[in-house]
Tab-separated table of C-alpha atoms and ligand atoms in Angstrom:
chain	number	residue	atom	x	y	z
A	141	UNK	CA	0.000	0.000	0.000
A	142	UNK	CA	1.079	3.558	-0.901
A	143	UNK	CA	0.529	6.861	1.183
A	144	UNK	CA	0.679	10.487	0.617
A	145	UNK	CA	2.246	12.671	3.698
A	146	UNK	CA	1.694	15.965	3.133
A	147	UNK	CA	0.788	18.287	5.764
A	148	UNK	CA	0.619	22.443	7.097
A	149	UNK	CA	-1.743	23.430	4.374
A	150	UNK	CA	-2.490	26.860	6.483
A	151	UNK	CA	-5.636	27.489	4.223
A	152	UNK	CA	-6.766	31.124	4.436
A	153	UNK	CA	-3.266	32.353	5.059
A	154	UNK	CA	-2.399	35.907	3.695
A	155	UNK	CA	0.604	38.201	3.760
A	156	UNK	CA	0.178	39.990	6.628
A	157	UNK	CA	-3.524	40.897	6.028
A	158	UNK	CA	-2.617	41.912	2.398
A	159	UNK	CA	-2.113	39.583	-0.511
A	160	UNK	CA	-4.183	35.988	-0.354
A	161	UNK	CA	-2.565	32.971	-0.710
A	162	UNK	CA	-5.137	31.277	-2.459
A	163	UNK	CA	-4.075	30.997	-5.581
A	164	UNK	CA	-0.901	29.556	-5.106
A	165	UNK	CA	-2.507	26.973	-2.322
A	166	UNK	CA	-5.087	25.677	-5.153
A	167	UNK	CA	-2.356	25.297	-7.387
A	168	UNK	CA	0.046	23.535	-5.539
A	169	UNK	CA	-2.491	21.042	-3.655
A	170	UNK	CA	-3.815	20.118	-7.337
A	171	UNK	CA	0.184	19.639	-8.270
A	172	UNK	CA	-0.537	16.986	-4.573
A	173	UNK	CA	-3.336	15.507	-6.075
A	174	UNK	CA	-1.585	14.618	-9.120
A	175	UNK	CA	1.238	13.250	-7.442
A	176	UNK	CA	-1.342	11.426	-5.275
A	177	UNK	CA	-2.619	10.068	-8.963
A	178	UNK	CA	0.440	9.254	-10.467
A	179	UNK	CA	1.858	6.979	-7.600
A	180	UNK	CA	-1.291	5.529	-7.535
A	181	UNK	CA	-1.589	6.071	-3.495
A	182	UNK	CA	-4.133	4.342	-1.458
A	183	UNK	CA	-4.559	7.103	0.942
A	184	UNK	CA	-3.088	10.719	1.988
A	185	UNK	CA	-2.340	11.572	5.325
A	186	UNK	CA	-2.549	15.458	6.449
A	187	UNK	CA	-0.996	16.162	9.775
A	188	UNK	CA	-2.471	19.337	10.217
A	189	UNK	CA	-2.533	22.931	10.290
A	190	UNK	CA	-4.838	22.536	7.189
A	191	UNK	CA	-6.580	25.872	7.958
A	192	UNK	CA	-4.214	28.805	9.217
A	193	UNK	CA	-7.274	30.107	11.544
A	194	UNK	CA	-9.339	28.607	14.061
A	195	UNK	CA	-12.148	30.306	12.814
A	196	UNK	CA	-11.554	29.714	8.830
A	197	UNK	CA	-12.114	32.398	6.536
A	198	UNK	CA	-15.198	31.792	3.616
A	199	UNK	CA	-12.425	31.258	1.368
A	200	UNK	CA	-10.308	29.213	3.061
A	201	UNK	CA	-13.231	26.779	3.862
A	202	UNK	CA	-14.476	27.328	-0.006
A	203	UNK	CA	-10.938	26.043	-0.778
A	204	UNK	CA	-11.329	23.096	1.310
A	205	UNK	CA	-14.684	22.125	0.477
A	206	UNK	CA	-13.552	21.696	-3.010
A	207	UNK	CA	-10.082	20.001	-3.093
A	208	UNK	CA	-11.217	17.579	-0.199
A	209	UNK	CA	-14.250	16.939	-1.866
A	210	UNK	CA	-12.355	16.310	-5.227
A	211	UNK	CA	-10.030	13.943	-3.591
A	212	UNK	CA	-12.430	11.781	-1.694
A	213	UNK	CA	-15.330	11.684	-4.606
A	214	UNK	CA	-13.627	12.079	-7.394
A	215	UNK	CA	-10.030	10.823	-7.264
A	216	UNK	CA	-11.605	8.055	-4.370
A	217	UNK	CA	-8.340	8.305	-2.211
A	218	UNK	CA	-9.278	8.071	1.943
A	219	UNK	CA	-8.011	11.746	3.530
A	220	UNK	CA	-6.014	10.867	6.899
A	221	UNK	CA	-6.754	14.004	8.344
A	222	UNK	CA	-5.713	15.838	12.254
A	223	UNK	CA	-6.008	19.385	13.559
A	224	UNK	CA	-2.855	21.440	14.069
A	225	UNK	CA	-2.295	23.958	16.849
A	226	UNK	CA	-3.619	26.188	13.890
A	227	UNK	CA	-6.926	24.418	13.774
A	228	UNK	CA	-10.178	25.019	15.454
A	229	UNK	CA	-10.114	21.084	16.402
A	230	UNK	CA	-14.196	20.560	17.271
A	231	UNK	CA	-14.978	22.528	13.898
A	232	UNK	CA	-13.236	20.813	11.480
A	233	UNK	CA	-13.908	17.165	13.320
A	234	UNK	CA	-17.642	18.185	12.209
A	235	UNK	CA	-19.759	15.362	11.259
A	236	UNK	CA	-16.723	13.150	11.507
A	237	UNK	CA	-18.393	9.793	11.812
A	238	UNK	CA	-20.841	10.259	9.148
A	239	UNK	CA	-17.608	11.728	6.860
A	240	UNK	CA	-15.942	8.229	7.722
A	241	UNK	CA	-18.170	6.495	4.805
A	242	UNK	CA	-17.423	9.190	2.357
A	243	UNK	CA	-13.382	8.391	3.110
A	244	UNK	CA	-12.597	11.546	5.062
A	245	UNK	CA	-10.997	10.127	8.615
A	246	UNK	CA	-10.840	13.592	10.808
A	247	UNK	CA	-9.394	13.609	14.306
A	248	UNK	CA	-10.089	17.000	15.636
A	249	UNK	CA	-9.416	17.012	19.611
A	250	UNK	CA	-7.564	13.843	21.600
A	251	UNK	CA	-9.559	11.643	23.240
A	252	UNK	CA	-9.030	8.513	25.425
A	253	UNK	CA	-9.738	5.983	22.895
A	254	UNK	CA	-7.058	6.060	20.346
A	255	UNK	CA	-8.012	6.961	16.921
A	256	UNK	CA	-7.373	4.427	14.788
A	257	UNK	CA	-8.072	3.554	11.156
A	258	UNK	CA	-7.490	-0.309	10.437
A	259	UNK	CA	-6.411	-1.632	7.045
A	260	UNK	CA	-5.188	-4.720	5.554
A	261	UNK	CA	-1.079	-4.694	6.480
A	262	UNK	CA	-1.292	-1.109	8.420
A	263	UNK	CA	-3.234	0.647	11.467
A	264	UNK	CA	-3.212	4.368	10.711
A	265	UNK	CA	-3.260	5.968	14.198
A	266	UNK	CA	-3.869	9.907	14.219
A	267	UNK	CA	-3.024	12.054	16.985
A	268	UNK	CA	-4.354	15.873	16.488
A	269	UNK	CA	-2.172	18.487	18.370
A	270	UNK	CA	-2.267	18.293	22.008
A	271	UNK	CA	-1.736	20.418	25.752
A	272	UNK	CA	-0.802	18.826	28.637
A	273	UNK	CA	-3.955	20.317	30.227
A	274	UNK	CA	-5.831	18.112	27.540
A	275	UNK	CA	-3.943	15.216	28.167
A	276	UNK	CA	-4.505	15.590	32.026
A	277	UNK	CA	-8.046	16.206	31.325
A	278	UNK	CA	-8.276	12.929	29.150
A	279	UNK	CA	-6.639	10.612	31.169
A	280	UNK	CA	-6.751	12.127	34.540
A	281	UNK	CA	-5.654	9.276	36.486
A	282	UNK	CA	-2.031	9.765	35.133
A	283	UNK	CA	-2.537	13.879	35.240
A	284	UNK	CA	0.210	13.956	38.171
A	285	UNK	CA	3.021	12.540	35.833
A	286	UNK	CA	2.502	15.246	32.988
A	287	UNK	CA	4.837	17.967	34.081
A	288	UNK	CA	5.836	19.003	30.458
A	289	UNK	CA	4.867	18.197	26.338
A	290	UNK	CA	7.113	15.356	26.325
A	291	UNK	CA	5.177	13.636	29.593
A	292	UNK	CA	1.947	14.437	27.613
A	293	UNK	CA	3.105	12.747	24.620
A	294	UNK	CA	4.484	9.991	26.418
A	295	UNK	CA	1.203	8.960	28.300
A	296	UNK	CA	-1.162	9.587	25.217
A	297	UNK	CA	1.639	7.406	22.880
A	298	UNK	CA	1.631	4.378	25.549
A	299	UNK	CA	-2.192	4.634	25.071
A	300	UNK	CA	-1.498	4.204	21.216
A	301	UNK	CA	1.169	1.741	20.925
A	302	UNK	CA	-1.175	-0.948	23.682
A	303	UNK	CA	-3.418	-0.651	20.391
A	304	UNK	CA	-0.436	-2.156	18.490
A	305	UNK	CA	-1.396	-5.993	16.763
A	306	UNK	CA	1.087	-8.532	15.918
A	307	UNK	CA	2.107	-8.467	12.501
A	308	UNK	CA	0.460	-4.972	11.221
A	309	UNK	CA	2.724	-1.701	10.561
A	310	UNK	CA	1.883	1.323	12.546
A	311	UNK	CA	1.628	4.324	10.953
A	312	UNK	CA	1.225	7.745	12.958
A	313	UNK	CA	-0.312	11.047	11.678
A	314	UNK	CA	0.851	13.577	14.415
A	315	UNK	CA	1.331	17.935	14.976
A	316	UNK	CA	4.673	18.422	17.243
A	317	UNK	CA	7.903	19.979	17.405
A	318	UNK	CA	10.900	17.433	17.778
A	319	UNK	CA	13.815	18.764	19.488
A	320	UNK	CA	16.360	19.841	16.722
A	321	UNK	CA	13.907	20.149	14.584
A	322	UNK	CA	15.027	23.037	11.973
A	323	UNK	CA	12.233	25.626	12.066
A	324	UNK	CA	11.261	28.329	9.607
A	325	UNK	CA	10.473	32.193	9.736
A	326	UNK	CA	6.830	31.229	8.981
A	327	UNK	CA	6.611	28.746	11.851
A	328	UNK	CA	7.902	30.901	14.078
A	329	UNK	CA	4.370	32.663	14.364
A	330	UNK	CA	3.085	29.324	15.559
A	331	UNK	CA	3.694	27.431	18.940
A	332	UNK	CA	6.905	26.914	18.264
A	333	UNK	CA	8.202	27.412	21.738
A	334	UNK	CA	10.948	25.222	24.190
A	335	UNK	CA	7.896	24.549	26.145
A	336	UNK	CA	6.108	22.873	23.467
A	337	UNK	CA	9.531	20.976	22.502
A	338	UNK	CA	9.320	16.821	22.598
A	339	UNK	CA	12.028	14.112	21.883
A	340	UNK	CA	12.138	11.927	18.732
A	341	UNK	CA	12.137	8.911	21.074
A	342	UNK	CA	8.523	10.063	22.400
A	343	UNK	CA	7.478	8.310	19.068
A	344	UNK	CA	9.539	5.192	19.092
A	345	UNK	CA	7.607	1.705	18.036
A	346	UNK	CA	5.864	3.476	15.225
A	347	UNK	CA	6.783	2.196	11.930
A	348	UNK	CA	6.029	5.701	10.272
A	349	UNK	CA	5.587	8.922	11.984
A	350	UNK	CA	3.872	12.163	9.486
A	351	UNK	CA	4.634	15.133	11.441
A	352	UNK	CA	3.337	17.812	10.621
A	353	UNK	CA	4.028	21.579	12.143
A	354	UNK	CA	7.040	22.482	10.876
A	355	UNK	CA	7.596	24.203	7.697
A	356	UNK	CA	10.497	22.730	5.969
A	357	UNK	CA	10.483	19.447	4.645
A	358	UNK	CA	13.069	17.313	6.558
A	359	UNK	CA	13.471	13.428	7.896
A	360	UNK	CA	14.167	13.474	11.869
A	361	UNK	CA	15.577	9.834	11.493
A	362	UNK	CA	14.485	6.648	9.595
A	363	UNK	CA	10.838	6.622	10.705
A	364	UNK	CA	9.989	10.197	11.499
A	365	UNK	CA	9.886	13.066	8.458
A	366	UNK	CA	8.016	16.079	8.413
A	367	UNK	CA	6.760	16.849	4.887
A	368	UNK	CA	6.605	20.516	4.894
A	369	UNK	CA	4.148	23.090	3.767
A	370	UNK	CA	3.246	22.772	0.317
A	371	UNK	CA	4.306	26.368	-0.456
A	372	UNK	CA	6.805	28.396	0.804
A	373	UNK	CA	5.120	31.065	3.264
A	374	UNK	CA	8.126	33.290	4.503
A	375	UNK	CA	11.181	34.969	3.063
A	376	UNK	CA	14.582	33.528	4.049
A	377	UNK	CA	15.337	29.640	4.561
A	378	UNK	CA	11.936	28.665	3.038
A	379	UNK	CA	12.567	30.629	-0.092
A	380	UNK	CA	15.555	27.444	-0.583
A	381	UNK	CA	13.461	24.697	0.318
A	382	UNK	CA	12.266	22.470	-2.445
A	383	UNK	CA	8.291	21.748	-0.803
A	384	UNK	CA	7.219	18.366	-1.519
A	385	UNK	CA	5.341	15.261	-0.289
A	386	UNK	CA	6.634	11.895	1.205
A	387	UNK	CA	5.658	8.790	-0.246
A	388	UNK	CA	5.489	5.877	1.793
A	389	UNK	CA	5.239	2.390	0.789
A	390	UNK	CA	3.952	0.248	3.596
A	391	UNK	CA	5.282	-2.889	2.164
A	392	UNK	CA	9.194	-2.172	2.436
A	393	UNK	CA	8.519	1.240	4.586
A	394	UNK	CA	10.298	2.840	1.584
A	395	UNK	CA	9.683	6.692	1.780
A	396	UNK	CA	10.727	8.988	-1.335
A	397	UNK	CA	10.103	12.806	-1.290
A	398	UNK	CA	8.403	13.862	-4.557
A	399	UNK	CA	8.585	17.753	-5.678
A	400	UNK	CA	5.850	20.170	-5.705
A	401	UNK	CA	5.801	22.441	-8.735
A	402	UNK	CA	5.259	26.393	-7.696
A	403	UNK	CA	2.826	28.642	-8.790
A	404	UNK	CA	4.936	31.175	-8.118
A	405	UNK	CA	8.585	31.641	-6.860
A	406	UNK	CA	9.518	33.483	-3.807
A	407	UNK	CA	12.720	35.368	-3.637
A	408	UNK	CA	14.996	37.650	-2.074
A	409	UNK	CA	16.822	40.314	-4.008
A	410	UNK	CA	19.895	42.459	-3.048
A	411	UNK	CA	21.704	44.893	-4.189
A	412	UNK	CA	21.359	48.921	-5.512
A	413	UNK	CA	18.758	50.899	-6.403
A	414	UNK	CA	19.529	51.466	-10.126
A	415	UNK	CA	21.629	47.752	-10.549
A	416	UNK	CA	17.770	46.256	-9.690
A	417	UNK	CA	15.364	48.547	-11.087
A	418	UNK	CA	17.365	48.787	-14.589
A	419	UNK	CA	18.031	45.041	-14.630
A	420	UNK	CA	15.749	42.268	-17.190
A	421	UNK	CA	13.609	40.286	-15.219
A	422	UNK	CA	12.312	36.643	-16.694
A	423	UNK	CA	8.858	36.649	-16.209
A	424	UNK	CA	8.880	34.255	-13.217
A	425	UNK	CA	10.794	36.642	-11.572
A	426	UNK	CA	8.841	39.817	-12.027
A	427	UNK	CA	5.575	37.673	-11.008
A	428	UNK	CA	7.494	36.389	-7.922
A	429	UNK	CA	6.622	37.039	-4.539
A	430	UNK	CA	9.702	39.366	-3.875
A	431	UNK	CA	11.713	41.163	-0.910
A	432	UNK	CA	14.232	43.945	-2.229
A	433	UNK	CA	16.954	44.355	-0.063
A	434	UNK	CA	18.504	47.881	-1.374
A	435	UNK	CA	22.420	48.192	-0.273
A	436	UNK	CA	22.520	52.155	-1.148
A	437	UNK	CA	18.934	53.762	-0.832
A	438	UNK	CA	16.721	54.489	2.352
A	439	UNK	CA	13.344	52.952	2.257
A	440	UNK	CA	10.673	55.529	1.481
A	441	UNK	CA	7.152	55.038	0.424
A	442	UNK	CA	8.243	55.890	-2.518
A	443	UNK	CA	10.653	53.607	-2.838
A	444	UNK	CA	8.274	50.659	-2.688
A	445	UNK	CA	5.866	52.647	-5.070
A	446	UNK	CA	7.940	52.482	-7.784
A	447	UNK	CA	9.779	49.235	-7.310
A	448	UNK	CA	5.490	47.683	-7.176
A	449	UNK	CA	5.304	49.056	-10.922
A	450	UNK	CA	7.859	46.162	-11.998
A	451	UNK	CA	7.507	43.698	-9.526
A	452	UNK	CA	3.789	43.071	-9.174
A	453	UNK	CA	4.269	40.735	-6.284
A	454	UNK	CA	6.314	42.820	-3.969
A	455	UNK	CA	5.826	41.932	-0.758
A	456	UNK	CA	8.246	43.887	1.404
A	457	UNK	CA	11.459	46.317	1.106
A	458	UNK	CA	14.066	46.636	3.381
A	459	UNK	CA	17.325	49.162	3.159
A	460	UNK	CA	18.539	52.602	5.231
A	461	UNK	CA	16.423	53.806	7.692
A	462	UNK	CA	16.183	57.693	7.826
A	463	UNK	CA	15.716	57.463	11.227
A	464	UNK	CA	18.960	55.813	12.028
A	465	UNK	CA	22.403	55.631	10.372
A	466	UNK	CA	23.506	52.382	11.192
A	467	UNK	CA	20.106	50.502	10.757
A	468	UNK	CA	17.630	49.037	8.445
A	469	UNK	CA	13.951	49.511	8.062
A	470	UNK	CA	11.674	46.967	6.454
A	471	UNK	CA	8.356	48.236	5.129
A	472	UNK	CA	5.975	45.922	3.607
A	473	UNK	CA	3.078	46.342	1.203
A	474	UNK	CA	0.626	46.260	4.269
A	475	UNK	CA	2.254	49.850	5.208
A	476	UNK	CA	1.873	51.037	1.873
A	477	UNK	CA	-1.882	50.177	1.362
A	478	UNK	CA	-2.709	51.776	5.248
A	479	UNK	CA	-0.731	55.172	4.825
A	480	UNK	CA	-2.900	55.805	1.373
A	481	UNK	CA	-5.842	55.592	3.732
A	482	UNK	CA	-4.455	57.825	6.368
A	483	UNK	CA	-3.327	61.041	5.678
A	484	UNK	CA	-1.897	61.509	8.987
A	485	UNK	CA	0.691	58.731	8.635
A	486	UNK	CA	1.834	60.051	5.183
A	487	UNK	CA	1.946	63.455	6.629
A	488	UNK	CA	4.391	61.566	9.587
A	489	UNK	CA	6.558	59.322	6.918
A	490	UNK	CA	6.900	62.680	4.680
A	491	UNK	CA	8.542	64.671	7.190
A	492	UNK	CA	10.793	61.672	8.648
A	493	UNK	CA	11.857	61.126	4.459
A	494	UNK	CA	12.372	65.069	4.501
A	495	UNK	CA	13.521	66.464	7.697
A	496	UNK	CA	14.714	63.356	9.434
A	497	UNK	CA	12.366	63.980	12.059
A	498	UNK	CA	9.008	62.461	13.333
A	499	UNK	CA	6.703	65.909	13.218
A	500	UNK	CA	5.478	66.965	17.106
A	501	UNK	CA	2.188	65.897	18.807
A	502	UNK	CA	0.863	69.980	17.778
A	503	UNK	CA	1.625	69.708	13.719
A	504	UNK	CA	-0.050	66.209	13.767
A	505	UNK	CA	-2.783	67.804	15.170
A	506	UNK	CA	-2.504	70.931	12.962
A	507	UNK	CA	-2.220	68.811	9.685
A	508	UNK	CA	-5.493	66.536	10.891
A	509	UNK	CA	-7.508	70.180	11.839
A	510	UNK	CA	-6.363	71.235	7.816
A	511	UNK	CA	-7.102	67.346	6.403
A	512	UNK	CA	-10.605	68.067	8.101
A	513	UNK	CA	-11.376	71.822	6.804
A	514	UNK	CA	-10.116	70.814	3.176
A	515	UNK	CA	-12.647	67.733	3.610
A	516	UNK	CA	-15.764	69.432	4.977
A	517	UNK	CA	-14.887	72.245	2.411
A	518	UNK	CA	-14.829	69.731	-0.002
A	519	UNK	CA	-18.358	68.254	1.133
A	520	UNK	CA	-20.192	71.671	0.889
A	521	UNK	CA	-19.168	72.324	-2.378
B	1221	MN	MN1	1.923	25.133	10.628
């Protein structure tokens, strides 16, 4: 039997309450579904995170609706499915039994019976992301030996592996952070805290572990991989990372890591003003989700104005703050789009671009008394 691990979906996700996501999501979880098609898998586990709100956005769930529907009806491959720390666990576990017949297995919130999916060589067991003050709650009679994650997970995981029968491989769908686990800008915004920090061992007996929760694809050891979000959602390390799925063959427990094409690239640029603004793009470039960093210029409105003309997908500049010599700003799209609403913050950015000074408490409120004339004289016109 073949399986999909894919996992950190983050549905809903946008830059910084700017640009959606959406696009790029749909396109790279159809490039998933073909892989899913072409290796012919029998299933496709999803270790979470699959929304990047509790409370999912219309589109996000509008994105779900239609790709999990498409896999389970129409491509007829079983979803493997558990809630992230990202998740709102008793929403999407929704009408989970009745979802069971339609081949969508969802563990939303832990509780004491293991979850476990049985078929022919392999039990798939899936553990949705947990707190020790769930794990207390669940199985209170061992509450006083969970001091930390890595109790939790060791109490829950003896629960699981008493399920284990002679002769079957044990496959486990699970949302942690490993110790040494490399993490990446965009997972920083999630729990990804000491506190929340568990040993590889915590998992040991388990034939196949899909972790989900960090970012970057990488294998822990010879049983344990996380798969990675299946686009890159931060600047830095993840803009190097090749996202892709694990395929596991529960025969010979063979895993292989299979690529997944981009919609669009996502990429860091350096150097001067002039040396990027004069230079020929490719098209995949100038479409790219892009960060400038400019060597020789101070970052100015303006700045990121003119350097959206040419790269449509700018996302953020950083370079010479005005405010101080020996530092760099970053300003991001999100700042662009607000100050165009508010004249009081371009009024504030024009006179730290022009006199290198943030303008007093009295010409703020000066400049909003004359924004306010000009607009009521504007009204009675
Ligand atoms: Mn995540």
């Amino acid at each position: 039997m073949k399986l999909l691990h894919t996992s950190d979906w983050h549905l809903g996700m946008f830059f910084r309450g700017g640009i959606s996501y959406k696009e790029d999501q749909e396109y790279a979880i159809q490039k998933i579904c073909e892989i899913a098609v072409n290796e012919k898998v029998d299933g496709i586990l999803l270790a979470g995170d699959v929304f990047d709100k509790s409370i999912a956005s219309h589109d996000a769930l509008d994105t779900y609706n239609d790709v999990i529907t498409y896999i389970c009806a129409e491509l007829n491959i079983p979803v493997y499915m558990i809630a992230g720390n990202h998740d709102g666990a008793d929403r999407i576990s929704q009408c989970s039994e009745l979802l069971k017949k339609s081949g969508l297995f969802i563990c939303g919130a832990l509780e004491e019976k293991p979850y476990i999916v049985s078929l022919n060589d392999t039990d798939i067991f899936l553990l949705p992301w947990i707190s020790t003050d769930r794990v207390k709650s669940v199985y209170p009679d061992e509450a006083d030996s969970v001091k930390s994650m890595e109790d939790a997970y060791r109490v829950v995981l003896d629960h699981y592996r008493n399920e284990f029968k002679l002769g079957k491989k044990n496959i486990l769908v699970a949302h942690a952070y490993i110790i040494n686990g490399e993490t990446s800008t965009s997972d920083k915004a999630a729990e990804v805290g000491t506190a929340t920090m568990v040993s590889a061992s915590v998992f040991d007996g388990f034939d196949y572990v899909a972790l989900g929760h960090l970012h970057g694809p990488q294998k822990i050891n010879d049983h344990i991989r996380y798969s990675g979000t299946p686009m890159a959602y931060s600047f830095g390390k993840e803009e190097k990372q090749e996202k892709s799925v694990v395929i596991i063959d529960t025969d010979t427990m063979e895993q292989k890591t299979v690529p997944i094409p981009q919609f669009r690239k996502r990429l860091t640029l350096k150097g001067k003003y002039d040396e990027i603004y004069d230079k020929d793009y490719s098209r995949d470039i100038l479409d790219a989700y892009i960060k400038l960093e400019l060597t020789d210029t101070f970052v100015t409105l303006e700045t990121i104005a003119s350097f959206r003309e040419k790269f449509i997908n700018l996302l953020e500049v950083s370079g010479k703050s005005l405010e101080r010599e020996d530092s760099k700003i970053t300003m991001t799209i999100e700042d662009l789009e607000r100050v165009v609403t508010n004249p009081a913050e371009v009024f504030v950015r024009y006179c730290q671009d022009t006199m290198s000074e943030a303008p007093s408490e009295h010409l703020i409120k000066l400049f909003n008394d004359a924004v306010e004339k000009c607009e009521k004289e504007e009204m009675t016109r």
